[in-house]
Structures are given as C-alpha cells and as structure tokens.
Coordinates of C-alpha atoms in Angstrom, one line a residue:
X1 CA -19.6 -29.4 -19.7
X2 CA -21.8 -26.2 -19.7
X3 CA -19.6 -23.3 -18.0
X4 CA -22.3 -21.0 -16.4
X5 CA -21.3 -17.3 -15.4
X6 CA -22.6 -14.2 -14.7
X7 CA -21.6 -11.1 -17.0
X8 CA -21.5 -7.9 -15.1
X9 CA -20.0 -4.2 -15.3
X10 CA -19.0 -1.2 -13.1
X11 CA -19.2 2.3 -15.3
X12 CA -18.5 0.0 -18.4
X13 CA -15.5 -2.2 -17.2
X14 CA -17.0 -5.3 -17.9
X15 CA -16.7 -8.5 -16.1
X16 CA -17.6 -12.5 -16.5
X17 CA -18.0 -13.5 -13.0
X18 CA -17.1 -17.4 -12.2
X19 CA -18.2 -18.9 -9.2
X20 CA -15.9 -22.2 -8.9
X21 CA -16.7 -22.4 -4.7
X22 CA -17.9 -26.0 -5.4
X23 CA -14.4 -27.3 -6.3
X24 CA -15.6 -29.0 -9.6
X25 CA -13.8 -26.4 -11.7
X26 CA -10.7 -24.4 -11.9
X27 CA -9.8 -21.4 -14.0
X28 CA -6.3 -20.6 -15.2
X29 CA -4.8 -18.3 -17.6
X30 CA -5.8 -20.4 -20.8
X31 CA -9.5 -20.9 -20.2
X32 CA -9.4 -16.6 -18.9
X33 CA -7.9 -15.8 -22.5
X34 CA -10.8 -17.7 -24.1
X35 CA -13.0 -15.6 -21.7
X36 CA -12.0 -12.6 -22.4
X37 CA -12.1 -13.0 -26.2
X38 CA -14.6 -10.5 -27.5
X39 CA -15.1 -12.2 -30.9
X40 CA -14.8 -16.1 -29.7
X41 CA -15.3 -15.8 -26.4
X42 CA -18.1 -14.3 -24.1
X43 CA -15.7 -11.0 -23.5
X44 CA -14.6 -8.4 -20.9
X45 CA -12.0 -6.4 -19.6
X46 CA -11.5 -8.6 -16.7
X47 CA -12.3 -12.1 -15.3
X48 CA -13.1 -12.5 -11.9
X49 CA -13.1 -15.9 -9.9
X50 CA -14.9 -16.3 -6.9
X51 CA -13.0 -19.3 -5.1
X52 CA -13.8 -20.9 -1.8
X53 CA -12.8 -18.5 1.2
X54 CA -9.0 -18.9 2.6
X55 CA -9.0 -16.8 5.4
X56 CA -11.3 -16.9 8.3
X57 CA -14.4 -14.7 8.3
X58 CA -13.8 -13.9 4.8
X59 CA -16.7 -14.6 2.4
X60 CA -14.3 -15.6 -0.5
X61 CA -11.4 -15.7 -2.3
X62 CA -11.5 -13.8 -5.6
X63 CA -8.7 -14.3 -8.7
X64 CA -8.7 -11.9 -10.8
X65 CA -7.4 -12.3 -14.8
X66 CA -6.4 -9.7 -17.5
X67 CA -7.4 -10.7 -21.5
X68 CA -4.0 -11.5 -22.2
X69 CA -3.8 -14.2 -19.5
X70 CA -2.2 -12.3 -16.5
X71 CA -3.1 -12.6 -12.8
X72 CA -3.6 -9.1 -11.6
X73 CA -3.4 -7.7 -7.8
X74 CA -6.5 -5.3 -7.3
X75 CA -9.7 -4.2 -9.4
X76 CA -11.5 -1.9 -7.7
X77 CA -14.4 -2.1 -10.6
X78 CA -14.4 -6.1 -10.3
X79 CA -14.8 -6.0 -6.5
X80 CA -18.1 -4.1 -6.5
X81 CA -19.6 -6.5 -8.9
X82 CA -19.1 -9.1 -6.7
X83 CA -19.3 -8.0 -3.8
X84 CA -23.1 -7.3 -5.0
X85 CA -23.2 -10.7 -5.7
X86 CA -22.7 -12.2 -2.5
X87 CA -24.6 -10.0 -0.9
X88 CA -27.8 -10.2 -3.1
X89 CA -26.7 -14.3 -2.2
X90 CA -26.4 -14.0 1.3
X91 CA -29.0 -11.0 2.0
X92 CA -27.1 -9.3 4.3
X93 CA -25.3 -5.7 3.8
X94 CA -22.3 -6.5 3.8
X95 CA -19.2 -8.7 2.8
X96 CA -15.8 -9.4 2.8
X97 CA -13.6 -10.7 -0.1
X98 CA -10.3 -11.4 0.0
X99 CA -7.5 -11.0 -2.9
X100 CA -4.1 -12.2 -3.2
X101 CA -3.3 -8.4 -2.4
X102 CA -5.8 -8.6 0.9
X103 CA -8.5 -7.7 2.5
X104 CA -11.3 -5.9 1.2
X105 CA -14.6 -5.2 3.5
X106 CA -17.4 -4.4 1.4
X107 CA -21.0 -2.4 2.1
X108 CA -24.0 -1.6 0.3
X109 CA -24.6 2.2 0.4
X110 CA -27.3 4.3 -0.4
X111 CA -29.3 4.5 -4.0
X112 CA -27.9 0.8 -4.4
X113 CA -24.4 1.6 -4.5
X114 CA -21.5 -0.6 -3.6
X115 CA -18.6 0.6 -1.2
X116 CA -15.3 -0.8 -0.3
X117 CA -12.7 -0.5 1.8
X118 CA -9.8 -0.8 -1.1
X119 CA -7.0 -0.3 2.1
X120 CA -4.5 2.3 2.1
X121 CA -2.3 2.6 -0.5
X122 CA 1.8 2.2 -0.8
X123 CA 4.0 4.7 -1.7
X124 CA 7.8 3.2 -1.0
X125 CA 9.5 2.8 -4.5
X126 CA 9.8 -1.4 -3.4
X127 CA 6.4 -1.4 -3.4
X128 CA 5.0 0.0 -6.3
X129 CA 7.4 -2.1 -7.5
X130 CA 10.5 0.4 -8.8
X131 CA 13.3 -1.4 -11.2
X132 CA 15.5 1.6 -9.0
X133 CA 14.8 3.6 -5.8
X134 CA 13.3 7.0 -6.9
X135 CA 10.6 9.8 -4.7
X136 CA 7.1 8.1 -5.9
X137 CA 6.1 11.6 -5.5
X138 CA 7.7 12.8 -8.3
X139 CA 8.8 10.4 -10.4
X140 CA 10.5 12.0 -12.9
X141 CA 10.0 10.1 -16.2
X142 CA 7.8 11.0 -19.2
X143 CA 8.5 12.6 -22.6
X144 CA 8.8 16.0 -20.9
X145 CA 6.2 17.6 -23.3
X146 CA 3.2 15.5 -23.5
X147 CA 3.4 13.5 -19.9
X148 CA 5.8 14.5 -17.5
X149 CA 6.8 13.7 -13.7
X150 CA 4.0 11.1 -12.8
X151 CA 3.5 9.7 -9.2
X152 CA 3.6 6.0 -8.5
X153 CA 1.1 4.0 -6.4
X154 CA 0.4 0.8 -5.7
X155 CA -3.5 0.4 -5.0
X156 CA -2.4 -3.8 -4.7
X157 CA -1.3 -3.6 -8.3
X158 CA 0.8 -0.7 -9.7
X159 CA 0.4 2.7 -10.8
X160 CA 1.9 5.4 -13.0
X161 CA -0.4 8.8 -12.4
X162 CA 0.2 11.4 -14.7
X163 CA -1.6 14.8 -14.2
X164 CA -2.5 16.8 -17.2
X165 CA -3.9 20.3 -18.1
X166 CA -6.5 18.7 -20.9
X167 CA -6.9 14.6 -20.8
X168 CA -9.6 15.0 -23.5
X169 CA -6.5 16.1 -25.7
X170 CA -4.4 12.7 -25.2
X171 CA -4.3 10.1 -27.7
X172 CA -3.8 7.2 -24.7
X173 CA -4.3 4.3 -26.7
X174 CA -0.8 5.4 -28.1
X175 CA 0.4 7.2 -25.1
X176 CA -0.7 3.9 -22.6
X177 CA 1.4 1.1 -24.3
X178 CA 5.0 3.1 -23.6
X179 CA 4.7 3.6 -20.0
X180 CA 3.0 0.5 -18.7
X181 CA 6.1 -1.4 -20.1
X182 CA 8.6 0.8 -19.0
X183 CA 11.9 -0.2 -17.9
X184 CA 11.1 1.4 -14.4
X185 CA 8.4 -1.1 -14.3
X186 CA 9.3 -4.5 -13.8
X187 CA 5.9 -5.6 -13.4
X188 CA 4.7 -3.3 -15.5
X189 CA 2.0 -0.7 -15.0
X190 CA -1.5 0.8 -15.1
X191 CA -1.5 4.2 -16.2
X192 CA -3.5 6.8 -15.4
X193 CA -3.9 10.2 -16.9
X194 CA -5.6 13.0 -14.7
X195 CA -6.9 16.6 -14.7
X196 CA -8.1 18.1 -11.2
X197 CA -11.1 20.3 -12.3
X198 CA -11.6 21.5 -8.8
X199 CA -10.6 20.1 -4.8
X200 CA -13.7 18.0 -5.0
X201 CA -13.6 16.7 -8.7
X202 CA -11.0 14.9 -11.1
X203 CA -11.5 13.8 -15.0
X204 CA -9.6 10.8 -15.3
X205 CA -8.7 8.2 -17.9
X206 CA -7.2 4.8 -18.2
X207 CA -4.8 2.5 -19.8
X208 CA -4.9 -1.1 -18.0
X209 CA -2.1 -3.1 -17.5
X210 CA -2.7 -6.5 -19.4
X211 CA -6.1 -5.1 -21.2
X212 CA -5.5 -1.2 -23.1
X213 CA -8.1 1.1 -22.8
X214 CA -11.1 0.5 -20.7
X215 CA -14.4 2.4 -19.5
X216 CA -13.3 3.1 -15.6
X217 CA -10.6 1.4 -13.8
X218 CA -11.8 1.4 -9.9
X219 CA -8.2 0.9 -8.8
X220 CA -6.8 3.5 -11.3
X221 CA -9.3 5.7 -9.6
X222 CA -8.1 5.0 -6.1
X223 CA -4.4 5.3 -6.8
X224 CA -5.8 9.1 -9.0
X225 CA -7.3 10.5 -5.6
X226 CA -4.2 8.9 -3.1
X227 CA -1.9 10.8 -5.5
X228 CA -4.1 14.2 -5.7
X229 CA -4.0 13.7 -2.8
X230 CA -0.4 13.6 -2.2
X231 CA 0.4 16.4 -4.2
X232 CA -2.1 18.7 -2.0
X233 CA -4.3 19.1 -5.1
X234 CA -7.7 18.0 -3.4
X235 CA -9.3 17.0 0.2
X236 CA -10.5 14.1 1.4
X237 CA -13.7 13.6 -0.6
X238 CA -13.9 13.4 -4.2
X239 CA -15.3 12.3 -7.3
X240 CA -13.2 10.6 -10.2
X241 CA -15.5 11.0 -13.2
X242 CA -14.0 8.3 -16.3
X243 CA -15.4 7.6 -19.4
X244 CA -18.0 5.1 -18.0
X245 CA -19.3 7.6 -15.4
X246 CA -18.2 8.6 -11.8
X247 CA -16.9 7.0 -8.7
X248 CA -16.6 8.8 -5.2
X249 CA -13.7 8.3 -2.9
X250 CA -13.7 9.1 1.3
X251 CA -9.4 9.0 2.1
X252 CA -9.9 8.5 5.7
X253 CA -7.1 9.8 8.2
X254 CA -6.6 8.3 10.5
X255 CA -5.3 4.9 8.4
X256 CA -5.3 6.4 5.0
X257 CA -7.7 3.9 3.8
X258 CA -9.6 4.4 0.8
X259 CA -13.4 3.8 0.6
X260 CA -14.8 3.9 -2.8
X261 CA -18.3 4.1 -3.8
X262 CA -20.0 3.1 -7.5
X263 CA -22.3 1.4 -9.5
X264 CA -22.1 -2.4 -10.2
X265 CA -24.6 -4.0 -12.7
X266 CA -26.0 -7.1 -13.4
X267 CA -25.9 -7.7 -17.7
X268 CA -26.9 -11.0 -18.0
X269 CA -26.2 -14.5 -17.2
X270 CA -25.5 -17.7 -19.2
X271 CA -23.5 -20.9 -20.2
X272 CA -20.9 -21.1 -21.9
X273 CA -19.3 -24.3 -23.2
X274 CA -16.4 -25.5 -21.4

C-alpha cells in the first residue's frame, strides 16, 4: 500500500503532512518513528496528521508526532503548513484546526503568510506542568553560570525559557538534553534559549522536546514573546528571529491571545511504501 504525503517546512522545521480524513489509514507512534527517520525514512522534525474533524465548525483534527514516537500538544511551525494546506484545498482564507490542546483559527495574511491564533498561554505551575508548585516567573533552576532562573510556559505543550546575554555563545545541543528532562518536568520540556536585542526584536534558539535541535520551533517562539513579555522586556509586537528565519507575534490584550505570523512551504510530495 503506497503511503502518499506531502513534505513541507516553516523556517526549516520540516514536516511530512498525512492526510488520513478518509478513514482507510491510521498513524501511531510506530509508523511516525519510521517517518521521521532521516536515513530510512522520508524525515522531519515532526509529523503531522490531518484526521477527520471532531468538533463542529472545525476543519480538522490534527495529531501531531515527535521522531522518537511521542504525541506532542502544540506546533506552532506544523500548524501553518497545514493550515496552508486546507486552505489552498478549500479556496477560502481561512481555517480552523483543532489539536488535542484546542482550538486554533487560522488566516492567510499578506505576502502569502500564514497567521494563527495559537490562544493565550498558561502560566499556573499545574499547567506548565510543575513536578512542585514554584513562580513560573522566575523559576529558579539552571546551573547558575551558564542558564539561570528561566520562566515556564505552556503554549499547549511546555516550556522552559531561559534568557541570555549571547545565545550565539551556547553549545544547546549539550545544554538542551539536561533541562528538557528535568526532574521539575514530569512531562518533560521544550527549551528555549533567548536574547531580547531590542522591545521589538528577540534572537532565539531551540531544543525540542522529543526531537533536539531544530530550525524554528513556532510554539517555542510563542511561549519566548509571552515570557518577554512577562518580564516587561518587550511590547506587544515583535519578531522572534531563529535559525531558520523570523516569525512575528501580535500579544493581544484584551485575551492575551497570541497571533503568530510566518512562512509555510510546500517541498515536495510523494509515496511512500506503507
């Protein structure tokens, strides 16, 4: 059976995109490992699953898998690429896609851009999730040198935010590993490491949960600015520039909702057997 998908990529996070809407196929963590496999497999930082829609006046239902197998909340990245998809489907401007972490409305913008909605995010210590109750604001681990008091956000899957006076100095392939399994954790972590340039502009880079290193991490992003944002170290508007280019974030306020706004790009498409 010829397994047809779609490989795509937002500022160099790559995707395979499956559609499975017409029931004849499901995807699990097994058949996502394969995936993923950059030498045996097709390869990418993520899979993404388009399912049949759950919820009335959502478009679909999108699973999302890391390499190693694991279902993961949110990816901000992921979400643009298919949101372009159904709406280069459908012809219309606009979207919805839901995710086991909710509901996220999606727009095309200007210059061929995607936005979404990615929701506002949470900053209780049970929702990140914390192994203890601690300030999310300051969260007080690190090695006290290198990294040091982080803030934690969930952005629908969590996140460790650590800002930094030079991120082109860190070594975060080695840095990464440590924190996103730390005891604090329990369901482990993303981990972000940030320097604010200006009010309006952040460098930031990325060690995924479940996948290491990647280009951009749309989520990441999100839970960067919410925490900048936290800490009264930029406004409302700004641009997240990662290794794979930039992505630029509205923080409305009246719901603290989080609008982000990037590329997503079409690679190829193909079959792969199943």
């Amino acid at each position: 059976m010829a397994l047809k998908f779609r490989k795509m990529h937002g500022l160099g996070n790559d995707f395979v995109v499956l559609d499975v809407r017409d029931g004849k196929m499901t995807v699990g963590p097994d058949l996502a490992r394969t995936l993923a496999d950059r030498r045996r497999g097709i390869g990418c930082d993520q899979v993404m699953v388009m399912e049949s829609p759950k919820t009335p006046g959502t478009d679909i239902f999108m699973r999302i898998y890391n390499p190693d197998g694991s279902e993961a909340g949110a990816c901000g990245n992921g979400t643009r690429c298919v949101a372009k998809v159904l709406m280069d489907e459908s012809g219309k401007g606009a979207c919805v896609i839901e995710t086991v972490s909710g509901i996220l409305p999606a727009h095309m913008a200007d210059g061929g851009l995607v936005t979404v909605d990615m929701g506002a995010p949470r900053t209780a210590w049970n929702e990140i999730p914390l192994s203890e109750e601690r300030d999310t604001l300051h969260l007080g681990i690190g090695d006290g040198d290198t990294l040091s008091d982080p803030v934690a956000i969930n952005m629908g899957n969590p996140h460790c935010v650590f800002f930094v006076n030079n991120v082109e100095e860190l070594s975060i392939e080695h840095l990464g590993p440590s924190v996103e399994r730390h005891a604090m954790f329990p369901q482990r972590t993303n981990v972000e490491f940030a320097q604010v340039i200006s009010p309006t502009k952040i460098r930031m880079r990325v060690w995924e949960r479940g996948t290491g290193v990647t280009q951009a991490c749309g989520s990441g992003a999100c839970a960067t600015a919410a925490a900048a944002l936290r800490r009264g170290l930029i406004g409302r508007d700004v641009e997240v520039v990662l290794d794979g280019g930039s992505l630029f974030f509205h923080i409305r306020e009246d719901d603290g909702h989080i609008l982000m706004t990037g590329a997503a790009t079409d690679v190829f498409a193909g079959e792969m057997a199943a």
